[in-house]
Coordinates of C-alpha atoms and ligand atoms in Angstrom, one line a residue:
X1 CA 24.6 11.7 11.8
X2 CA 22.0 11.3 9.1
X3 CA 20.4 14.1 7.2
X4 CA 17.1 13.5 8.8
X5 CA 18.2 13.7 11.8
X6 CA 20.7 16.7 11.3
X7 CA 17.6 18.1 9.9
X8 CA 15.7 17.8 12.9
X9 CA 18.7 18.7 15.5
X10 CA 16.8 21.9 16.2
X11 CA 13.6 20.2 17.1
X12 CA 15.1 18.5 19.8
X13 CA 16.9 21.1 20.9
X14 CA 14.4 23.9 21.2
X15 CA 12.2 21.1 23.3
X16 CA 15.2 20.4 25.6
X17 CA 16.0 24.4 26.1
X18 CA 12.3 24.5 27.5
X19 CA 13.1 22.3 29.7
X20 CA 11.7 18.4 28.2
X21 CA 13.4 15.9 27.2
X22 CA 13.2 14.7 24.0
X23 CA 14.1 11.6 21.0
X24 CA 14.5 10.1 18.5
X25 CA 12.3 7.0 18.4
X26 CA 10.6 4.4 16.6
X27 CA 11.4 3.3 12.9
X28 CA 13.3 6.0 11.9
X29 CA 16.0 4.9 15.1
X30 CA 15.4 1.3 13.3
X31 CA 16.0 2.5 10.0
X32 CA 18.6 4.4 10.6
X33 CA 21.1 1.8 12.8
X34 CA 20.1 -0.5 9.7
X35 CA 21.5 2.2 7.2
X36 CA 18.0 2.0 5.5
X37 CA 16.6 5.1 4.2
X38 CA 14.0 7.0 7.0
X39 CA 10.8 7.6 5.9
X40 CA 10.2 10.3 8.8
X41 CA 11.5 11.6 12.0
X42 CA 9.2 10.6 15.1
X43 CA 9.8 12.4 18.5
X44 CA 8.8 11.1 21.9
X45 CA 9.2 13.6 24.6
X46 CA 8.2 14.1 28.4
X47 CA 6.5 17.6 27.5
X48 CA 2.7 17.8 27.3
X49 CA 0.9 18.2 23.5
X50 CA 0.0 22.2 25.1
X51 CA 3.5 22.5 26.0
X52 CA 4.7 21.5 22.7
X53 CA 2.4 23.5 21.1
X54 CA 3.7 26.8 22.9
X55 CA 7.2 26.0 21.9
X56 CA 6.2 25.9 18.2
X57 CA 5.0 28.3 15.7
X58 CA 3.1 26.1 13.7
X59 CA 1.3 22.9 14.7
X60 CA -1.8 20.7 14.2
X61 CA -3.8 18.4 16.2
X62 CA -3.6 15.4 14.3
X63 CA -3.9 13.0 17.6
X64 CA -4.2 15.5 20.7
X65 CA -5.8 12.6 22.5
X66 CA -3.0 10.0 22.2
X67 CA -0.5 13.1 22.4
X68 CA 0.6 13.4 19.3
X69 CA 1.0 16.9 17.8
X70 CA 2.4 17.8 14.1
X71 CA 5.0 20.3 14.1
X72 CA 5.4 22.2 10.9
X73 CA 9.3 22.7 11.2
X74 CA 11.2 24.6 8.2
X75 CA 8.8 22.9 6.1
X76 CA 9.0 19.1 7.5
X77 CA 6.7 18.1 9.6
X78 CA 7.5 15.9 12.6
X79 CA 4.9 13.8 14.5
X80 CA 5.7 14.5 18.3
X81 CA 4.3 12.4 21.3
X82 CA 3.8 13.0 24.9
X83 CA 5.8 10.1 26.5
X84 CA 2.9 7.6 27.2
X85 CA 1.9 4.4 28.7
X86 CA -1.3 2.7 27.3
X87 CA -3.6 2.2 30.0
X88 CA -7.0 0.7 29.2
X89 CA -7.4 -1.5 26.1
X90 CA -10.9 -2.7 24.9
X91 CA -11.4 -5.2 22.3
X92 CA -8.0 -5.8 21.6
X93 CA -7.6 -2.8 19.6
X94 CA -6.4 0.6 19.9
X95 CA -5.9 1.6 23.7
X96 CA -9.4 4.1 24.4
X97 CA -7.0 5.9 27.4
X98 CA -3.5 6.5 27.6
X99 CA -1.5 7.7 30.6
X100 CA 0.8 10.6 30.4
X101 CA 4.5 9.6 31.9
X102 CA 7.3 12.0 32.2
X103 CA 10.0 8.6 32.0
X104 CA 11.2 7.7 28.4
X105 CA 11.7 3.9 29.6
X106 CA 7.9 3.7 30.4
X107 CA 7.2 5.2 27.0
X108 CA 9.5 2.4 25.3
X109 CA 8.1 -0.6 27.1
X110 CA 4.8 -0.2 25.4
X111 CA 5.7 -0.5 21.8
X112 CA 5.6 -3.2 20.1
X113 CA 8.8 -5.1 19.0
X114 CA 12.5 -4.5 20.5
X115 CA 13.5 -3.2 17.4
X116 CA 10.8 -0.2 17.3
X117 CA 11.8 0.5 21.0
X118 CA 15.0 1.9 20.4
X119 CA 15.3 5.9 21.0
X120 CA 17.9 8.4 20.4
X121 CA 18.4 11.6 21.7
X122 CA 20.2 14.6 19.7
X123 CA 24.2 13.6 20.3
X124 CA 23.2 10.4 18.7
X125 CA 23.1 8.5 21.9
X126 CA 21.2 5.4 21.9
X127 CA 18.4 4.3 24.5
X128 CA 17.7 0.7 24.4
X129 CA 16.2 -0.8 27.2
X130 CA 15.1 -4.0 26.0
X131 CA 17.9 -4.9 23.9
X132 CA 16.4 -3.9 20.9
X133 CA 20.0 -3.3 19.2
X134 CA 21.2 -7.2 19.9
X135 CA 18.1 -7.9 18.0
X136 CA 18.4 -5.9 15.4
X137 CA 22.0 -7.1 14.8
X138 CA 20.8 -10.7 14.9
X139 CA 17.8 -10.3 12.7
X140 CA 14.6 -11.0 15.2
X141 CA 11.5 -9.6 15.6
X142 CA 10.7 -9.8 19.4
X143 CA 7.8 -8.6 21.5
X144 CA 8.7 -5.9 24.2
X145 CA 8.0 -8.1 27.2
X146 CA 5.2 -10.3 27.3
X147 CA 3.9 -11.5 23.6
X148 CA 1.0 -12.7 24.7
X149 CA 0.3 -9.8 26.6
X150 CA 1.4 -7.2 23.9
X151 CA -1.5 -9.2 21.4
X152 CA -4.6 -8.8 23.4
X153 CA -3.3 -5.2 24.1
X154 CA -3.3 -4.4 20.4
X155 CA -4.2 -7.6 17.9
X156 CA -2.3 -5.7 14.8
X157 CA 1.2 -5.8 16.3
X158 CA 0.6 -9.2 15.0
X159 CA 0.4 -8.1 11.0
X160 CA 3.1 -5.7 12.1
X161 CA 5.3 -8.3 13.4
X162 CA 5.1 -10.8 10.3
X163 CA 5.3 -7.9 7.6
X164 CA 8.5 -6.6 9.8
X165 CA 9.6 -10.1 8.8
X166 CA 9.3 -9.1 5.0
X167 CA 10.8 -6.2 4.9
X168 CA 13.8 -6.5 6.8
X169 CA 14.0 -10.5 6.1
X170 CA 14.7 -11.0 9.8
X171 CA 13.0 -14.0 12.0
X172 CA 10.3 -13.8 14.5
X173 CA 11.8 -15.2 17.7
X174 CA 9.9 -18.3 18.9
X175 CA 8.2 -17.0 21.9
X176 CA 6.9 -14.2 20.0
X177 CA 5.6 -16.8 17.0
X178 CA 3.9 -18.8 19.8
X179 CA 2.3 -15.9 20.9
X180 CA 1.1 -14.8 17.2
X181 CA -0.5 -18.8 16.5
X182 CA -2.0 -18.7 19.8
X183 CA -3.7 -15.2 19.9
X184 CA -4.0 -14.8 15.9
X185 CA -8.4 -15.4 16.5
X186 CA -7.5 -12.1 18.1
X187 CA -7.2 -10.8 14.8
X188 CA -11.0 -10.3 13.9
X189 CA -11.3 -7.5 16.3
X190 CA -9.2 -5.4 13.7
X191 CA -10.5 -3.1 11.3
X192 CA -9.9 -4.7 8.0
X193 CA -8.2 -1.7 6.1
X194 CA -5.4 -1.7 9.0
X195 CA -4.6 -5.3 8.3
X196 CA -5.1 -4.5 4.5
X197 CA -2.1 -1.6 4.7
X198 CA 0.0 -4.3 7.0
X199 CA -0.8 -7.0 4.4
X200 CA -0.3 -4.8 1.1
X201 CA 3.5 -3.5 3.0
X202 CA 4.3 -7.3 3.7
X203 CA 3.5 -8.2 -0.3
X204 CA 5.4 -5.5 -1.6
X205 CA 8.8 -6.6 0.5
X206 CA 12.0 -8.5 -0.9
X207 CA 11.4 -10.9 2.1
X208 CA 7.7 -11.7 1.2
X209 CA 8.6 -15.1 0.9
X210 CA 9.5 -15.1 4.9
X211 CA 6.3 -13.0 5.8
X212 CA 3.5 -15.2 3.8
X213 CA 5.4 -18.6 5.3
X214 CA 4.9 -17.0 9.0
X215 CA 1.5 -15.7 8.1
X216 CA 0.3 -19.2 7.4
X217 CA 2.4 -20.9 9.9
X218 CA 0.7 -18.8 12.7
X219 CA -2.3 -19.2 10.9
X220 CA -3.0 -15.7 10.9
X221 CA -4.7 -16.0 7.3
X222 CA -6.9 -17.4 8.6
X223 CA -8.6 -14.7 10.7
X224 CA -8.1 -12.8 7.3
X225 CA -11.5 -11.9 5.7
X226 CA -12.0 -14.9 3.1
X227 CA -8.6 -15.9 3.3
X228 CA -8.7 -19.2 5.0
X229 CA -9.0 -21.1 1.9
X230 CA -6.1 -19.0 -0.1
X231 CA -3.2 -20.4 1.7
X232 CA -2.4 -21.9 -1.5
X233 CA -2.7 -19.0 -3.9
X234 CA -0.7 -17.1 -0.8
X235 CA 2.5 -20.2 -1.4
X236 CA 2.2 -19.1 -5.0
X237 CA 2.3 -15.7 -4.6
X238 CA 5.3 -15.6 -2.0
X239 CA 7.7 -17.4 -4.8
X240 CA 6.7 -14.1 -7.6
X241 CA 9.2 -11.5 -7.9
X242 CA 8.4 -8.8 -6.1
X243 CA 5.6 -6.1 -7.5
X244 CA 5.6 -2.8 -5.5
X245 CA 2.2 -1.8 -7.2
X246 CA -0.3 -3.0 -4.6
X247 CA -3.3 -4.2 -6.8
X248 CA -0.3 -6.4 -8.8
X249 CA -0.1 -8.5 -5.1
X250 CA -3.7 -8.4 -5.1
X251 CA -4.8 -9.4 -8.5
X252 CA -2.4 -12.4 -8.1
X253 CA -4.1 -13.5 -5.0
X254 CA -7.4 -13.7 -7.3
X255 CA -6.0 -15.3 -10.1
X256 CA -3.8 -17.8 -8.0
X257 CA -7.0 -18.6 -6.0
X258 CA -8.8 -19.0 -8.9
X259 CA -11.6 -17.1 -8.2
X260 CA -13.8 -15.5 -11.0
X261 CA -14.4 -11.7 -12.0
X262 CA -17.1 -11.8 -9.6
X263 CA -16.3 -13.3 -6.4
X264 CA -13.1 -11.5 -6.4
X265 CA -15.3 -8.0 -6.6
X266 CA -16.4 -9.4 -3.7
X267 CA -13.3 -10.4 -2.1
X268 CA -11.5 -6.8 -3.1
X269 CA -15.1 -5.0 -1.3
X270 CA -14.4 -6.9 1.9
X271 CA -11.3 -5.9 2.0
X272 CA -12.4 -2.1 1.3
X273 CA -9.8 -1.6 -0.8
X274 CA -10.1 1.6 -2.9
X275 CA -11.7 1.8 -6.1
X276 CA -8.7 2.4 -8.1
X277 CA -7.0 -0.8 -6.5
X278 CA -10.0 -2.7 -7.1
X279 CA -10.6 -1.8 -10.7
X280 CA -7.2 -2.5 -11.8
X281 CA -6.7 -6.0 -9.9
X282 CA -10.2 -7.1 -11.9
X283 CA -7.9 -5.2 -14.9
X284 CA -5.1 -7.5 -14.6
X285 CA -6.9 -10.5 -14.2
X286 CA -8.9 -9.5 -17.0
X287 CA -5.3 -9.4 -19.0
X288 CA -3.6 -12.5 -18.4
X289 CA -6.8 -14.4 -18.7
X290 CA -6.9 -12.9 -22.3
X291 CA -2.9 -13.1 -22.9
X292 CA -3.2 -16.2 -22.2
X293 CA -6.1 -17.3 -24.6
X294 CA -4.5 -15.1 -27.5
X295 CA -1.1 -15.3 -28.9
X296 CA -0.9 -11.9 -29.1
X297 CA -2.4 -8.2 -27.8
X298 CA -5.4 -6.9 -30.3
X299 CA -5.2 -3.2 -30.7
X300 CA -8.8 -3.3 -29.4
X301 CA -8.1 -5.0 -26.4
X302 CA -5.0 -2.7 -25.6
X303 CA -7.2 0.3 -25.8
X304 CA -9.4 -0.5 -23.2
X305 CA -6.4 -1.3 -20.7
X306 CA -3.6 1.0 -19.0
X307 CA -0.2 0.4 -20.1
X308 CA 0.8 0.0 -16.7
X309 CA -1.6 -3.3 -16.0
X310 CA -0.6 -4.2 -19.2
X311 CA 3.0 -3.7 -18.4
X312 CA 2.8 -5.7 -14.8
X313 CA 0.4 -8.4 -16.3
X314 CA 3.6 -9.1 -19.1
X315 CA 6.0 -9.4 -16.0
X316 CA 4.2 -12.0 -14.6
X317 CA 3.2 -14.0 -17.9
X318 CA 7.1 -14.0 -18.4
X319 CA 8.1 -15.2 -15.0
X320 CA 5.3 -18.2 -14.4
X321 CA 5.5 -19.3 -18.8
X322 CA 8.2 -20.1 -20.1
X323 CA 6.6 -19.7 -23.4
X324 CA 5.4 -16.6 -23.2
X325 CA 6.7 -14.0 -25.3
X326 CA 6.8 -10.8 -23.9
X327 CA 6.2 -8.0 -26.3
X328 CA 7.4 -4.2 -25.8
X329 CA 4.4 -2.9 -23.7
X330 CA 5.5 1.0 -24.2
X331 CA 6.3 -0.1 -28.2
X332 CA 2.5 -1.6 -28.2
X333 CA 1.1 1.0 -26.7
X334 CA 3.0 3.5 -28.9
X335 CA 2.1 1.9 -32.2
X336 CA -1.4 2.2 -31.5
X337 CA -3.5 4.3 -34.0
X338 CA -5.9 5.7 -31.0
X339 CA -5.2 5.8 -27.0
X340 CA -8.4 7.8 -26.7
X341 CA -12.2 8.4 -28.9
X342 CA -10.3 11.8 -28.6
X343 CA -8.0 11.3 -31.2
X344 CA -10.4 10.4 -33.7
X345 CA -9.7 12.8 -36.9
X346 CA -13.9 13.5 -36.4
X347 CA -15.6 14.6 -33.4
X348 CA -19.4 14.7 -32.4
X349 CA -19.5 18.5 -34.1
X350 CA -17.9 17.2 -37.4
X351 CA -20.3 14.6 -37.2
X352 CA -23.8 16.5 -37.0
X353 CA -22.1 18.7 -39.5
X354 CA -21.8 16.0 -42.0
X355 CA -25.5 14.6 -41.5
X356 CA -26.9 18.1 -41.6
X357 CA -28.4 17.9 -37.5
X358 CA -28.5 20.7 -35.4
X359 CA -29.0 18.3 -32.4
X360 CA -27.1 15.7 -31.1
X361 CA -28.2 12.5 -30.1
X362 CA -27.2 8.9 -29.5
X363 CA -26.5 8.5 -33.5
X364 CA -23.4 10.0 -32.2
X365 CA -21.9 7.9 -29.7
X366 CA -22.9 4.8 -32.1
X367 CA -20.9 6.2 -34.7
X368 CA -17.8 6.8 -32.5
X369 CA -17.9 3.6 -31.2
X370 CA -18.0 2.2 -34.9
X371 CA -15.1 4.4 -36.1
X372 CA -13.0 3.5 -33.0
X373 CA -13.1 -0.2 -33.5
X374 CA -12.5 0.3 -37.1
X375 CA -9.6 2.1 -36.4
X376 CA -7.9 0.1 -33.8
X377 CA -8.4 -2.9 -36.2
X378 CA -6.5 -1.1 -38.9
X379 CA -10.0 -1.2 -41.3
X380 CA -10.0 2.6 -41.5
X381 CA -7.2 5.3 -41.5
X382 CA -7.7 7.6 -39.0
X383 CA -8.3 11.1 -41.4
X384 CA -10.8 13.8 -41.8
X385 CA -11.6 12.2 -45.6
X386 CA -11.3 8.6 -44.6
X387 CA -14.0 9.0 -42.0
X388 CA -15.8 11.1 -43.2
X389 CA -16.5 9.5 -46.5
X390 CA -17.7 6.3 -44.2
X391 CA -19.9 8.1 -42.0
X392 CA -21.7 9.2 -45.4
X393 CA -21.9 5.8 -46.9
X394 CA -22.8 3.9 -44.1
X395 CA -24.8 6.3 -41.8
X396 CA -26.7 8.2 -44.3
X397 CA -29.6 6.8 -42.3
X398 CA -29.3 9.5 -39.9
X399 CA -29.4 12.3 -42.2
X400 CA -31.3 15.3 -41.1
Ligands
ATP501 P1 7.1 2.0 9.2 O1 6.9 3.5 9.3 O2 8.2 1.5 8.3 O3 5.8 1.3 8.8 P2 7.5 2.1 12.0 O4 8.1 1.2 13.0 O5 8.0 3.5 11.9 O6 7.5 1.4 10.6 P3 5.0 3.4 12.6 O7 3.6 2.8 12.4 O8 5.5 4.5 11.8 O9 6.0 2.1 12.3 O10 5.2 3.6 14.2 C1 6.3 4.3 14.7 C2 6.6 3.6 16.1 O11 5.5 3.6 16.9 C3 7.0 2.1 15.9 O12 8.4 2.0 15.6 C4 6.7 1.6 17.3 O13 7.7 2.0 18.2 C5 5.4 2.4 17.6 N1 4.2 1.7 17.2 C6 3.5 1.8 16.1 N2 2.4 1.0 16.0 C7 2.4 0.4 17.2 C8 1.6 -0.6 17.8 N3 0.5 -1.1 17.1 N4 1.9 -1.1 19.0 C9 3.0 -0.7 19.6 N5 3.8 0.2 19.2 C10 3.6 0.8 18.0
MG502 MG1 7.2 5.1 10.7

């Protein structure tokens, strides 16, 4: 059996010795009869969160209310959840109840796809009710039971089941697609950073090609904030190599939809994408819009940008021109004279020094910002002397 699982043997076992049952379920069951790597170990069991809780030494309450306890076990944690059926759902999203079941089959029928409702218990037995494993060896994403019914439970499973597509490169079966183009309006119920992390997983996957087609074909981009009109820039995107970095797939989408600096602020708030994804998407458009009205990278350019948007923003020059030439982007960054004001041979004490002031003022950040540039530009060598003697003939003006 797999490490993980080997790993988590004990788990089970001291569960079962109190008298539950308890699996293996989910992804990592997926995962696993795929020979993919597991990202973690989920549990389902027919014990109660307190009874799980009194098994184990050390646990948290990360979802008490949908059953789910952490258990700190020899330093991995495992998520573990009361077997459960999902009673009420409001709005289409997240049930507001769930029912407490003591039958793993009951458990299984409400998740999602076949494929994620596969369970295993510690001897490495597989339970799979809803042939889940013929799927999985066919490549189909299927709804567990009803599709439509499944979508107005929980409108996401939809984003899940075309970003499933993408990663595993397997197709949606056509009951289940039906079910995604005719329910996708359910979509706007969802908060948009949960369709942002499904949408960000299905960019990053080899088979992103297959998850953007299915995405349009069931029109779900359209109940995509301020996505309706991207389908194109989507096409464009799906034929890239892949990018793992998440504000690569985003800064794409703005450039192949054209958009400016400003609207795709805009577009990048709506989605409420973090800061540091949103600063370096605007970053990378920034850079091929310049790489591609310069022949080549200006010191004082490069300074202002990370290597690594720099870097990505080469990759993709390369792959869509033909007559681009790439240049080293570690071997640019190297050769330049500054990556920081900090590694100016002067600072602001040198500086007040030199002009005889006891105070500083904003004398000093003009005169950084002048040294810089002529730095990076290669007008100044970057010593005590060289600067020094410049700050004395040209900013005598601020002599104290
Ligand atoms: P990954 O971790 O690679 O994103 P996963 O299948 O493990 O994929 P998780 O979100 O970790 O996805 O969920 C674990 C399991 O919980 C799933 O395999 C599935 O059985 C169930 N599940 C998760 N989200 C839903 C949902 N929205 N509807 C129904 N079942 C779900
Ligand atoms: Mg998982």
């Amino acid at each position: 059996m797999n490490n993980h699982f080997e790993q988590a043997y004990p788990v089970l076992d001291k569960i079962e010795k109190a008298g539950f049952q308890a699996y293996f379920v989910g992804g990592c069951v997926r995962d696993y009869l795929l020979n993919k790597t597991i990202a973690d170990v989920d549990i389902a069991t027919s014990a109660y969160p307190q009874e799980i809780k009194s098994i184990f030494q050390t646990t948290f309450d990360v979802g008490i209310e949908h059953g789910t306890v952490l258990v700190l076990y020899h330093q991995v944690g495992y998520e573990i959840t009361t077997f459960r059926t999902e009673s009420t759902y409001q709005d289409f999203r997240r049930p507001d109840q769930v029912t407490f079941v003591r039958d793993l089959k009951d458990d299984l029928m409400r998740r999602d796809f076949t494929i994620n409702a596969l369970a295993m218990d510690k001897s490495g037995k597989i339970f799979d009710y809803y042939n889940g494993q013929n799927d999985l060896h066919e490549g189909i994403i299927r709804a567990v039971g009803s599709p439509t019914e499944r979508f107005h439970e929980d409108a996401l499973r939809m984003m899940r089941g075309v970003r499933f597509s993408a990663q595993l490169g397997f197709d949606i079966e056509p009951k289940t697609l039906r079910g995604i183009a005719e329910n996708a309006h359910l979509l706007e119920k969802i908060a948009v950073e949960r369709i942002a992390v499904e949408l960000q997983k299905l960019f990053a996957s080899t088979n992103k090609q297959k998850g953007i087609h299915y995405l349009l074909e069931a029109n779900l981009h359209r109940y995509c904030p301020q996505m309706a009109h991207l389908s194109e820039a989507l096409l464009k995107l799906a034929t890239l190599p892949v990018f793992k970095d998440d504000y690569v797939n985003w800064g794409l989408l703005m450039y192949f939809g054209q958009l400016t600096i400003h609207e795709a602020k805009a577009f990048l708030k709506k989605w409420k994408l973090s800061n540091e994804i949103i600063n370096k998407s605007i970053a990378l458009m920034e850079v091929i819009a310049y790489r591609l009205s310069c022949a080549k990278f200006e010191n004082t350019f490069l300074f202002l940008h990370e290597e690594d948007v720099v870097e990505n923003a080469q990759q993709f020059l390369s792959d869509a021109y033909d007559t681009f030439v790439y240049e080293d982007t570690a071997l640019l960054f190297s050769q330049l004279p500054l990556r920081s004001t900090k590694d100016l041979a002067v600072n602001g004490r040198d500086i007040m020094q030199l002009l005889n002031r006891h105070q500083s003022g904003a004398f000093i950040g003009e005169i950084i910002k002048t040294l810089t540039h002529k730095v990076l530009s290669l007008e100044l060598k970057n010593t005590k002397n060289d600067l020094s003697h410049y700050i004395l003939t040209h900013f005598s003006h601020y002599k104290g």
